[in-house]
Amino acid sequence: MVRILPQTKSAAVNPLKSSQPLGAAFAFLGVEGAMPLFHGSQGCTSFALVLFVRHFKETIPLQTTAMDEVATILGGADHLEEAILNLKTRTNPKLIGVCTTALVETRGEDFASDIASIRAKRGGELAGTKVVLANTPDFHGAIEDGWATAVTAMIETITRSGKQARDTKKIAILPGWNLTVADIEHLRETVESFGLQAVIFPDVSGALDGTVPDRWIPTTYGGTTIDEIRELGTVAHCIAIGEHMRRPAEVLHRLTGVPYVLFQSLTGLKGVDRFASLLSAISGAAVPTKLRRRRAQLQDALLDGHFHFGGKRIAIAAEPDQLYQLATFFIGMGSDIAAAVTTTDTSKILEQVPTESVQVGDLGDLEGLAAGADLLVTHSHGRQAAERLGIPLMRIGFPIFDRLGSQHKLTILYQGTRDLIFEVANIFQANQRAPTPETLDPFRNRDMPDGLRSSLLARR
Amino acid sequence: MSSLSAKIQDVFNEPACEKNHGKDAKARKKGCSKPLTPGAAAGGCAFDGAKIVLQPITDIAHLIHAPLACEGNSWDNRGAASSGPTLWRTSFTTDLSELDLVMGQSERKLFRAIREIKEAYAPPAIFVYSTCVTALIGDDIEAVCKRAAEKFGLPVVPINAPGFVGSKNLGNKLAGEALLDHVIGTVEPDDAGPYDINILGEFNLSGEFWLVKPLLDKLGIRVRACIPGDARYLDIASAHCARAAMMVCSTALINLARKMEERWDIPFFEGSFYGITDTSEALRQIADLLVRKGADPEILDRTEALIAEEEAIAWKKLEAYRPRLEGKRVLLNTGGVKSWSVVHALMEIGIEIVGTSVKKSTVEDKERIKQILKDENHMFESMAPRELYAMLSEHKADIMLSGGRTQFIALKAKIPWLDINQERHHPYAGYDGMVELVRQIDLAIHNPIWCQVREPAPWDCLPAVEEEMLGEEGARATVDAFKKLAGTTAGDFGEC
């Protein structure tokens, strides 16, 4: 049984989390023609915007209701209305995704009724634009929660409810936020290779994948379409990826009766086998040759790679589902989890992370727990800890601002697992140090308990 | 809150600000920040501004009293450099949870957080920043800081600039006020001398102040405090002992400069280290002020000699770029003093300025730009992304110099772009910095990717591809066909 250790410090040191509204905005960015709108002070938006831009190296549509002192005292409904109308006139989005922030949530207004009355009053002007509300105060949860809340809100607001005629060749996939652009594209190709059609929602592979459109577009210019979201009830099956996508999948099931299967992770041979079998069962088609080939390549990668993983001590800091995804991957390769730090205690998946304890905390906690580890696994903010500890850093999650191409890194299915194995093994090989008499001296190492000793040759 | 409103009114009433000077009493009270339009606003909040100004102080702990987003989404994002301490890069926040807020535990959590930091890091001081939520629920950070300072025996400075009070610029000024109220003048140095100066509003981005400091060293001028770039707490606490000050980024810390002059008789001037003539002018003015305050006048001649020597070297280096850059069209999309000082040097080597934003410029700035550009039409207040994109994709400029915010407008229009704001990776200050800027412009414009990225895919012009089969002649025709069909090809750009 995993012990989940709550945060006991008063000062968070080097935050691991990004905020909940950022997670919600991220999900809205996976919808075509979308404009996420933070209901808060302009700084809330500016910080999230800069962080998105640093990560994706793309223009990010994101606006603010620009709450000032007066609105903070008297209430922000007017600012919300003005912002929505301004966005409609200036950018004519198909979707305005309202993400609340700590500021307005602390005031505690009834945003749903604010939006309902704006819609009632301004219905004509807002024709052709959906307005969806995600309640995402910063003082609760993190990216995962915000993402799932926004997806749930979009299903509740846009998807047509009631049992509908199902297209047996169409499935819906609700991916967690931690899937990259490359993951989404690969997922779609894989599903299609079974003769199925996939509605992936949200689909960040459209607008955030680093393409060059031939004109200036103020909203997102790719992603799941509003029509696709409306028609989610017509798919044969729904596949949710990551524990945090259980709630949206359940809501879809409740509204439309579409059955769902949840994969906690699509990284690792066994999980992918289950996924491929499921697609084969749904489609009635045999597993395509190409996928069999990928599986064989993964088998070979497991064989070639495992030498580098065995006995290595890995320190991971990530959002709950990503922590689970990575911890099971490393355990599956023969490594040990030296430290597991996560952002919030709200997820059930934490109980299944294959380690003794999970610390809810920050990168300061990771740095404290990771002494003696062979590899740090977290986002770019872990670079300072890695430098101080002299331990290599594998960058995953959000934000990654000091490396290019993180969106094009594959992390799921046979091929993604294979790539991960190579990436990690290469980090270890790059940081290998030649043996010296000192490091191998039997007397020198005797006073250190075995458990704390990291691989002799891997590190200084 | 009332003391904060009074503070804000005080900051808005800035006699040293020319823009402010021209307003009547009523307009002045409204402040200098334009009201924000919901749904059409850009830029940071007051907290952001306060943190930008103070965070580069390298040896203190910066503690943000807020729910996660204020710090969690914004830390480790600016390129100021430190010559020693690294504590400023460690992020501290009270990361308030729902429970903290509902149970009213946030003040106590703040106090405990200060203790934890003091015990684990023993910094010379801790700066505590209030934010929207903690201001809204009425946390008295001033009282908590006072109590913590007494109890733990170190300066704990409240920075009262919650995001909703206004813009980034207002936050800059409130940060200056906090330094005046709590830090500057609290330590008496034992080494004050006649050549001590302060540099205000220099952030040492990419370490660029280190391109300038050796010049001052050579003249025997000591930087008592550079606020905030690469500063230590003690430097700032004893900054009141300087003889003169230079204010680098006028809009950020003008109140600090003026009040230091009033309180401690430290005269200041507004100058810039961007551009060659500006750097020289800055050195001259520093020497002048020091002499006025009693330094030996011989420093004036030494300064002139150094300027002559350094300028000659810099112009010689720049001249080498003239053949490559003459006639190139630059669009400057950045605010403030940066525009005209850089403009001058660029024009000196034959670069043409096709436009410059004057959003943050003062009246005086605008006059100067007008004189330099000889055409008012090249000045614009600000440009909507769509217009900017249109202008760039019609190739009305060969390169845009701007901040990260508009980066992708240029890149998606397939136009070279160079970062000249806070996230940039190259130092541009001083004589060498100007040469570096021109070198970077040259590298950006002449990068071979441009003629690759602008070329349409061959299958986008199918008829032309068929012609290509015909050989050399056909290939020529292909290029022509591209031009007709796509309108945008490498050929339009001449040197690809």
mmCIF file of N, CA, C and O in Angstrom, chain A residues 9-15 17-19 42-43 46-47 49 53-54 57-59 63-65 68-69 79 82-83 86-87 90 103 138-139 211-212 214-216 381 383-384, chain B residues 1 36-45 48 68-69 73-77 89-98 101 109 112-113 116 121 132 164 385-386 389 408-409 412:
data_model
loop_
_atom_site.group_PDB
_atom_site.id
_atom_site.type_symbol
_atom_site.label_atom_id
_atom_site.label_comp_id
_atom_site.label_asym_id
_atom_site.label_seq_id
_atom_site.Cartn_x
_atom_site.Cartn_y
_atom_site.Cartn_z
ATOM 1 N N LYS A 9 4.916 21.537 4.877
ATOM 2 C CA LYS A 9 5.639 22.802 4.924
ATOM 3 C C LYS A 9 4.676 23.970 4.714
ATOM 4 O O LYS A 9 3.626 23.814 4.093
ATOM 5 N N SER A 10 5.062 25.142 5.175
ATOM 6 C CA SER A 10 4.264 26.341 4.901
ATOM 7 C C SER A 10 4.764 27.069 3.665
ATOM 8 O O SER A 10 4.005 27.701 2.949
ATOM 9 N N ALA A 11 6.077 26.998 3.449
ATOM 10 C CA ALA A 11 6.641 27.646 2.267
ATOM 11 C C ALA A 11 6.916 26.586 1.208
ATOM 12 O O ALA A 11 7.763 25.719 1.403
ATOM 13 N N ALA A 12 6.173 26.631 0.108
ATOM 14 C CA ALA A 12 6.492 25.757 -1.011
ATOM 15 C C ALA A 12 7.790 26.263 -1.628
ATOM 16 O O ALA A 12 7.957 27.462 -1.827
ATOM 17 N N VAL A 13 8.717 25.341 -1.904
ATOM 18 C CA VAL A 13 10.013 25.723 -2.452
ATOM 19 C C VAL A 13 10.109 25.181 -3.879
ATOM 20 O O VAL A 13 10.061 23.975 -4.077
ATOM 21 N N ASN A 14 10.218 26.058 -4.844
ATOM 22 C CA ASN A 14 10.282 25.667 -6.257
ATOM 23 C C ASN A 14 9.072 24.814 -6.661
ATOM 24 O O ASN A 14 9.155 23.589 -6.725
ATOM 25 N N PRO A 15 7.964 25.475 -6.948
ATOM 26 C CA PRO A 15 6.715 24.761 -7.221
ATOM 27 C C PRO A 15 6.831 23.747 -8.357
ATOM 28 O O PRO A 15 7.526 23.965 -9.341
ATOM 29 N N LYS A 17 3.797 22.373 -9.374
ATOM 30 C CA LYS A 17 2.483 22.566 -10.007
ATOM 31 C C LYS A 17 2.470 23.701 -11.017
ATOM 32 O O LYS A 17 3.156 24.691 -10.852
ATOM 33 N N SER A 18 1.629 23.547 -12.025
ATOM 34 C CA SER A 18 1.119 24.709 -12.735
ATOM 35 C C SER A 18 -0.345 24.776 -12.334
ATOM 36 O O SER A 18 -0.913 23.795 -11.890
ATOM 37 N N SER A 19 -0.964 25.953 -12.532
ATOM 38 C CA SER A 19 -2.260 26.148 -11.908
ATOM 39 C C SER A 19 -3.392 25.435 -12.634
ATOM 40 O O SER A 19 -3.280 25.065 -13.800
ATOM 41 N N GLN A 42 -5.390 40.634 -14.844
ATOM 42 C CA GLN A 42 -4.662 40.408 -16.099
ATOM 43 C C GLN A 42 -3.379 39.603 -15.898
ATOM 44 O O GLN A 42 -2.923 38.921 -16.802
ATOM 45 N N GLY A 43 -2.826 39.661 -14.698
ATOM 46 C CA GLY A 43 -1.598 38.910 -14.427
ATOM 47 C C GLY A 43 -1.817 37.409 -14.534
ATOM 48 O O GLY A 43 -0.952 36.677 -15.002
ATOM 49 N N SER A 46 -1.518 36.660 -18.100
ATOM 50 C CA SER A 46 -0.182 36.945 -18.618
ATOM 51 C C SER A 46 0.820 35.850 -18.230
ATOM 52 O O SER A 46 1.600 35.386 -19.047
ATOM 53 N N PHE A 47 0.763 35.423 -16.972
ATOM 54 C CA PHE A 47 1.692 34.379 -16.518
ATOM 55 C C PHE A 47 1.463 33.062 -17.254
ATOM 56 O O PHE A 47 2.411 32.414 -17.707
ATOM 57 N N LEU A 49 -0.003 32.645 -20.119
ATOM 58 C CA LEU A 49 0.296 32.843 -21.535
ATOM 59 C C LEU A 49 1.795 32.699 -21.804
ATOM 60 O O LEU A 49 2.223 31.974 -22.704
ATOM 61 N N VAL A 53 3.628 29.902 -24.094
ATOM 62 C CA VAL A 53 4.457 30.291 -25.229
ATOM 63 C C VAL A 53 5.866 29.707 -25.073
ATOM 64 O O VAL A 53 6.459 29.218 -26.027
ATOM 65 N N ARG A 54 6.367 29.741 -23.844
ATOM 66 C CA ARG A 54 7.709 29.193 -23.626
ATOM 67 C C ARG A 54 7.742 27.696 -23.911
ATOM 68 O O ARG A 54 8.745 27.158 -24.350
ATOM 69 N N LYS A 57 6.250 27.343 -28.048
ATOM 70 C CA LYS A 57 6.851 28.207 -29.059
ATOM 71 C C LYS A 57 5.827 28.512 -30.159
ATOM 72 O O LYS A 57 6.098 28.369 -31.352
ATOM 73 N N GLU A 58 4.649 28.875 -29.721
ATOM 74 C CA GLU A 58 3.557 29.200 -30.635
ATOM 75 C C GLU A 58 2.810 30.405 -30.078
ATOM 76 O O GLU A 58 2.885 30.664 -28.879
ATOM 77 N N THR A 59 2.075 31.110 -30.942
ATOM 78 C CA THR A 59 1.150 32.117 -30.423
ATOM 79 C C THR A 59 0.039 31.366 -29.721
ATOM 80 O O THR A 59 -0.466 30.389 -30.257
ATOM 81 N N GLN A 63 -7.212 35.072 -23.277
ATOM 82 C CA GLN A 63 -7.574 36.433 -22.901
ATOM 83 C C GLN A 63 -7.990 36.527 -21.446
ATOM 84 O O GLN A 63 -8.060 35.529 -20.743
ATOM 85 N N THR A 64 -8.212 37.766 -21.005
ATOM 86 C CA THR A 64 -8.490 38.007 -19.592
ATOM 87 C C THR A 64 -9.709 38.899 -19.434
ATOM 88 O O THR A 64 -9.992 39.734 -20.296
ATOM 89 N N THR A 65 -10.419 38.730 -18.306
ATOM 90 C CA THR A 65 -11.517 39.655 -18.003
ATOM 91 C C THR A 65 -10.976 40.910 -17.324
ATOM 92 O O THR A 65 -11.726 41.826 -17.022
ATOM 93 N N ASP A 68 -10.205 44.564 -12.100
ATOM 94 C CA ASP A 68 -9.442 45.594 -11.398
ATOM 95 C C ASP A 68 -9.950 45.690 -9.960
ATOM 96 O O ASP A 68 -10.756 44.875 -9.512
ATOM 97 N N GLU A 69 -9.486 46.717 -9.262
ATOM 98 C CA GLU A 69 -9.813 46.826 -7.856
ATOM 99 C C GLU A 69 -11.329 46.968 -7.644
ATOM 100 O O GLU A 69 -11.913 46.317 -6.789
ATOM 101 N N HIS A 79 -17.420 42.641 -16.140
ATOM 102 C CA HIS A 79 -16.158 42.394 -16.837
ATOM 103 C C HIS A 79 -16.251 41.124 -17.685
ATOM 104 O O HIS A 79 -15.735 41.061 -18.793
ATOM 105 N N GLU A 82 -18.374 41.953 -20.770
ATOM 106 C CA GLU A 82 -17.642 42.795 -21.715
ATOM 107 C C GLU A 82 -16.566 41.991 -22.441
ATOM 108 O O GLU A 82 -16.370 42.132 -23.648
ATOM 109 N N ALA A 83 -15.878 41.131 -21.682
ATOM 110 C CA ALA A 83 -14.805 40.332 -22.279
ATOM 111 C C ALA A 83 -15.370 39.393 -23.346
ATOM 112 O O ALA A 83 -14.825 39.288 -24.451
ATOM 113 N N ASN A 86 -16.435 41.423 -26.375
ATOM 114 C CA ASN A 86 -15.258 41.913 -27.090
ATOM 115 C C ASN A 86 -14.583 40.815 -27.903
ATOM 116 O O ASN A 86 -14.177 41.020 -29.038
ATOM 117 N N LEU A 87 -14.475 39.646 -27.284
ATOM 118 C CA LEU A 87 -13.833 38.530 -27.985
ATOM 119 C C LEU A 87 -14.657 38.122 -29.197
ATOM 120 O O LEU A 87 -14.118 37.817 -30.255
ATOM 121 N N ARG A 90 -14.081 40.805 -31.896
ATOM 122 C CA ARG A 90 -12.722 40.915 -32.425
ATOM 123 C C ARG A 90 -12.236 39.639 -33.092
ATOM 124 O O ARG A 90 -11.491 39.690 -34.073
ATOM 125 N N LEU A 103 -8.853 34.480 -7.700
ATOM 126 C CA LEU A 103 -9.371 35.798 -7.326
ATOM 127 C C LEU A 103 -10.891 35.811 -7.331
ATOM 128 O O LEU A 103 -11.531 36.158 -6.335
ATOM 129 N N ASP A 138 -7.322 28.516 -8.511
ATOM 130 C CA ASP A 138 -5.902 28.146 -8.401
ATOM 131 C C ASP A 138 -5.574 27.434 -7.098
ATOM 132 O O ASP A 138 -4.587 26.727 -7.000
ATOM 133 N N PHE A 139 -6.406 27.697 -6.063
ATOM 134 C CA PHE A 139 -6.066 27.134 -4.749
ATOM 135 C C PHE A 139 -6.468 25.672 -4.616
ATOM 136 O O PHE A 139 -6.426 25.085 -3.541
ATOM 137 N N THR A 211 2.933 24.261 -36.816
ATOM 138 C CA THR A 211 2.836 24.423 -38.262
ATOM 139 C C THR A 211 2.769 25.913 -38.578
ATOM 140 O O THR A 211 2.650 26.733 -37.689
ATOM 141 N N VAL A 212 2.859 26.244 -39.855
ATOM 142 C CA VAL A 212 2.847 27.644 -40.262
ATOM 143 C C VAL A 212 1.605 27.898 -41.110
ATOM 144 O O VAL A 212 1.586 27.582 -42.291
ATOM 145 N N ASP A 214 -1.197 29.957 -43.346
ATOM 146 C CA ASP A 214 -0.878 30.951 -44.373
ATOM 147 C C ASP A 214 -1.575 32.284 -44.128
ATOM 148 O O ASP A 214 -1.570 33.156 -44.968
ATOM 149 N N ARG A 215 -2.250 32.427 -42.988
ATOM 150 C CA ARG A 215 -2.807 33.743 -42.671
ATOM 151 C C ARG A 215 -2.839 33.890 -41.164
ATOM 152 O O ARG A 215 -2.562 32.924 -40.440
ATOM 153 N N TRP A 216 -3.210 35.076 -40.698
ATOM 154 C CA TRP A 216 -3.230 35.320 -39.263
ATOM 155 C C TRP A 216 -4.558 34.862 -38.684
ATOM 156 O O TRP A 216 -5.617 35.299 -39.108
ATOM 157 N N HIS A 381 11.640 23.004 -14.858
ATOM 158 C CA HIS A 381 11.978 23.680 -13.613
ATOM 159 C C HIS A 381 12.878 22.825 -12.708
ATOM 160 O O HIS A 381 13.444 23.323 -11.750
ATOM 161 N N ARG A 383 15.631 21.765 -13.533
ATOM 162 C CA ARG A 383 17.031 21.916 -13.973
ATOM 163 C C ARG A 383 17.933 22.421 -12.860
ATOM 164 O O ARG A 383 19.100 22.033 -12.771
ATOM 165 N N GLN A 384 17.387 23.305 -11.993
ATOM 166 C CA GLN A 384 18.241 23.828 -10.918
ATOM 167 C C GLN A 384 18.605 22.726 -9.923
ATOM 168 O O GLN A 384 19.751 22.623 -9.484
ATOM 169 N N MET B 1 -5.594 48.721 3.228
ATOM 170 C CA MET B 1 -5.844 49.091 1.836
ATOM 171 C C MET B 1 -5.720 50.605 1.665
ATOM 172 O O MET B 1 -5.270 51.083 0.639
ATOM 173 N N LEU B 36 -8.090 48.991 -18.498
ATOM 174 C CA LEU B 36 -7.954 47.807 -19.330
ATOM 175 C C LEU B 36 -9.293 47.425 -19.926
ATOM 176 O O LEU B 36 -10.331 47.606 -19.299
ATOM 177 N N THR B 37 -9.247 46.899 -21.136
ATOM 178 C CA THR B 37 -10.476 46.428 -21.753
ATOM 179 C C THR B 37 -10.578 44.925 -21.550
ATOM 180 O O THR B 37 -9.723 44.184 -22.036
ATOM 181 N N PRO B 38 -11.614 44.468 -20.867
ATOM 182 C CA PRO B 38 -11.769 43.017 -20.712
ATOM 183 C C PRO B 38 -11.867 42.357 -22.083
ATOM 184 O O PRO B 38 -12.561 42.857 -22.968
ATOM 185 N N GLY B 39 -11.145 41.283 -22.256
ATOM 186 C CA GLY B 39 -11.187 40.571 -23.528
ATOM 187 C C GLY B 39 -10.248 41.135 -24.570
ATOM 188 O O GLY B 39 -10.122 40.604 -25.653
ATOM 189 N N ALA B 40 -9.570 42.254 -24.242
ATOM 190 C CA ALA B 40 -8.636 42.824 -25.218
ATOM 191 C C ALA B 40 -7.448 43.426 -24.489
ATOM 192 O O ALA B 40 -6.952 44.477 -24.852
ATOM 193 N N ALA B 41 -7.034 42.790 -23.430
ATOM 194 C CA ALA B 41 -5.932 43.334 -22.640
ATOM 195 C C ALA B 41 -4.702 42.459 -22.783
ATOM 196 O O ALA B 41 -4.800 41.279 -23.052
ATOM 197 N N ALA B 42 -3.565 43.088 -22.642
ATOM 198 C CA ALA B 42 -2.329 42.314 -22.668
ATOM 199 C C ALA B 42 -1.401 42.876 -21.615
ATOM 200 O O ALA B 42 -1.519 44.033 -21.228
ATOM 201 N N GLY B 43 -0.499 42.064 -21.154
ATOM 202 C CA GLY B 43 0.484 42.560 -20.210
ATOM 203 C C GLY B 43 0.229 42.091 -18.800
ATOM 204 O O GLY B 43 -0.834 41.565 -18.487
ATOM 205 N N GLY B 44 1.234 42.288 -17.976
ATOM 206 C CA GLY B 44 1.195 41.758 -16.623
ATOM 207 C C GLY B 44 0.476 42.675 -15.654
ATOM 208 O O GLY B 44 0.066 43.778 -15.986
ATOM 209 N N CYS B 45 0.338 42.196 -14.427
ATOM 210 C CA CYS B 45 -0.346 42.936 -13.374
ATOM 211 C C CYS B 45 0.685 43.635 -12.483
ATOM 212 O O CYS B 45 1.882 43.523 -12.692
ATOM 213 N N ASP B 48 3.234 41.351 -10.891
ATOM 214 C CA ASP B 48 4.233 40.983 -11.893
ATOM 215 C C ASP B 48 5.305 42.077 -11.961
ATOM 216 O O ASP B 48 6.510 41.808 -11.907
ATOM 217 N N LEU B 68 -1.444 29.133 -5.842
ATOM 218 C CA LEU B 68 -0.315 28.718 -6.665
ATOM 219 C C LEU B 68 0.058 29.600 -7.852
ATOM 220 O O LEU B 68 1.231 29.896 -8.082
ATOM 221 N N ALA B 69 -0.957 30.048 -8.614
ATOM 222 C CA ALA B 69 -0.668 30.577 -9.949
ATOM 223 C C ALA B 69 0.333 31.724 -9.969
ATOM 224 O O ALA B 69 1.201 31.779 -10.836
ATOM 225 N N ASN B 73 3.150 29.680 -11.832
ATOM 226 C CA ASN B 73 3.126 29.840 -13.286
ATOM 227 C C ASN B 73 4.189 30.816 -13.783
ATOM 228 O O ASN B 73 4.321 31.016 -14.980
ATOM 229 N N SER B 74 4.915 31.464 -12.872
ATOM 230 C CA SER B 74 5.760 32.561 -13.360
ATOM 231 C C SER B 74 7.221 32.505 -12.935
ATOM 232 O O SER B 74 7.997 33.354 -13.329
ATOM 233 N N TRP B 75 7.615 31.532 -12.137
ATOM 234 C CA TRP B 75 8.984 31.601 -11.622
ATOM 235 C C TRP B 75 10.018 31.118 -12.649
ATOM 236 O O TRP B 75 9.679 30.463 -13.612
ATOM 237 N N ASP B 76 11.250 31.505 -12.392
ATOM 238 C CA ASP B 76 12.372 31.087 -13.235
ATOM 239 C C ASP B 76 12.130 31.467 -14.696
ATOM 240 O O ASP B 76 12.333 30.669 -15.593
ATOM 241 N N ASN B 77 11.671 32.699 -14.919
ATOM 242 C CA ASN B 77 11.329 33.046 -16.303
ATOM 243 C C ASN B 77 12.063 34.270 -16.832
ATOM 244 O O ASN B 77 11.746 34.772 -17.883
ATOM 245 N N ARG B 89 16.891 32.660 -7.462
ATOM 246 C CA ARG B 89 16.279 31.756 -8.441
ATOM 247 C C ARG B 89 15.457 30.661 -7.777
ATOM 248 O O ARG B 89 14.747 29.914 -8.441
ATOM 249 N N THR B 90 15.610 30.537 -6.452
ATOM 250 C CA THR B 90 14.773 29.578 -5.745
ATOM 251 C C THR B 90 13.430 30.242 -5.479
ATOM 252 O O THR B 90 13.367 31.381 -5.047
ATOM 253 N N SER B 91 12.374 29.512 -5.771
ATOM 254 C CA SER B 91 11.045 30.104 -5.675
ATOM 255 C C SER B 91 10.387 29.722 -4.361
ATOM 256 O O SER B 91 10.411 28.564 -3.960
ATOM 257 N N PHE B 92 9.822 30.730 -3.672
ATOM 258 C CA PHE B 92 9.105 30.446 -2.434
ATOM 259 C C PHE B 92 7.679 30.992 -2.530
ATOM 260 O O PHE B 92 7.485 32.147 -2.912
ATOM 261 N N THR B 93 6.706 30.185 -2.198
ATOM 262 C CA THR B 93 5.327 30.673 -2.174
ATOM 263 C C THR B 93 4.562 29.959 -1.067
ATOM 264 O O THR B 93 4.883 28.816 -0.722
ATOM 265 N N THR B 94 3.562 30.635 -0.498
ATOM 266 C CA THR B 94 2.755 29.974 0.531
ATOM 267 C C THR B 94 1.755 29.004 -0.100
ATOM 268 O O THR B 94 1.120 28.237 0.617
ATOM 269 N N ASP B 95 1.609 29.026 -1.430
ATOM 270 C CA ASP B 95 0.771 28.063 -2.153
ATOM 271 C C ASP B 95 -0.532 27.797 -1.390
ATOM 272 O O ASP B 95 -0.815 26.673 -0.988
ATOM 273 N N LEU B 96 -1.326 28.830 -1.164
ATOM 274 C CA LEU B 96 -2.504 28.713 -0.305
ATOM 275 C C LEU B 96 -3.522 27.738 -0.882
ATOM 276 O O LEU B 96 -3.829 27.769 -2.069
ATOM 277 N N SER B 97 -4.032 26.887 -0.017
ATOM 278 C CA SER B 97 -5.050 25.935 -0.445
ATOM 279 C C SER B 97 -6.419 26.479 -0.066
ATOM 280 O O SER B 97 -6.537 27.477 0.653
ATOM 281 N N GLU B 98 -7.432 25.800 -0.537
ATOM 282 C CA GLU B 98 -8.796 26.198 -0.221
ATOM 283 C C GLU B 98 -8.981 26.241 1.293
ATOM 284 O O GLU B 98 -9.580 27.159 1.845
ATOM 285 N N LEU B 101 -7.628 29.252 3.019
ATOM 286 C CA LEU B 101 -8.441 30.448 2.805
ATOM 287 C C LEU B 101 -9.726 30.392 3.632
ATOM 288 O O LEU B 101 -10.086 31.341 4.317
ATOM 289 N N LYS B 109 0.147 30.872 8.165
ATOM 290 C CA LYS B 109 0.978 30.096 7.237
ATOM 291 C C LYS B 109 2.132 30.956 6.734
ATOM 292 O O LYS B 109 3.264 30.484 6.608
ATOM 293 N N ARG B 112 4.796 31.167 9.390
ATOM 294 C CA ARG B 112 5.560 29.914 9.458
ATOM 295 C C ARG B 112 6.495 29.781 8.259
ATOM 296 O O ARG B 112 7.617 29.310 8.370
ATOM 297 N N ALA B 113 6.009 30.207 7.100
ATOM 298 C CA ALA B 113 6.829 30.123 5.886
ATOM 299 C C ALA B 113 8.090 30.977 6.042
ATOM 300 O O ALA B 113 9.187 30.561 5.656
ATOM 301 N N GLU B 116 10.461 29.082 8.182
ATOM 302 C CA GLU B 116 11.098 27.963 7.474
ATOM 303 C C GLU B 116 12.226 28.448 6.570
ATOM 304 O O GLU B 116 13.293 27.843 6.498
ATOM 305 N N TYR B 121 17.602 28.707 4.926
ATOM 306 C CA TYR B 121 18.450 29.414 3.955
ATOM 307 C C TYR B 121 19.212 30.601 4.548
ATOM 308 O O TYR B 121 20.131 31.111 3.919
ATOM 309 N N CYS B 132 -3.482 39.340 -5.266
ATOM 310 C CA CYS B 132 -4.930 39.614 -5.304
ATOM 311 C C CYS B 132 -5.690 38.934 -4.161
ATOM 312 O O CYS B 132 -6.416 39.575 -3.407
ATOM 313 N N PHE B 164 -4.529 43.240 -8.838
ATOM 314 C CA PHE B 164 -5.689 43.975 -9.353
ATOM 315 C C PHE B 164 -5.561 45.485 -9.223
ATOM 316 O O PHE B 164 -6.376 46.217 -9.759
ATOM 317 N N PRO B 385 -2.099 42.473 -33.713
ATOM 318 C CA PRO B 385 -1.372 41.344 -34.298
ATOM 319 C C PRO B 385 -1.702 41.131 -35.776
ATOM 320 O O PRO B 385 -0.823 40.872 -36.575
ATOM 321 N N ARG B 386 -2.978 41.303 -36.111
ATOM 322 C CA ARG B 386 -3.389 41.067 -37.493
ATOM 323 C C ARG B 386 -2.709 42.038 -38.460
ATOM 324 O O ARG B 386 -2.198 41.655 -39.501
ATOM 325 N N TYR B 389 0.991 41.277 -38.715
ATOM 326 C CA TYR B 389 1.188 40.111 -39.562
ATOM 327 C C TYR B 389 1.077 40.495 -41.035
ATOM 328 O O TYR B 389 1.890 40.089 -41.870
ATOM 329 N N PHE B 408 6.027 35.287 -32.591
ATOM 330 C CA PHE B 408 5.502 34.330 -33.552
ATOM 331 C C PHE B 408 4.716 34.993 -34.671
ATOM 332 O O PHE B 408 4.447 34.379 -35.687
ATOM 333 N N ILE B 409 4.365 36.263 -34.463
ATOM 334 C CA ILE B 409 3.732 36.996 -35.557
ATOM 335 C C ILE B 409 4.752 37.119 -36.683
ATOM 336 O O ILE B 409 4.458 36.858 -37.846
ATOM 337 N N LYS B 412 5.758 33.402 -38.038
ATOM 338 C CA LYS B 412 4.723 32.763 -38.863
ATOM 339 C C LYS B 412 4.557 33.507 -40.190
ATOM 340 O O LYS B 412 4.067 32.942 -41.163
#
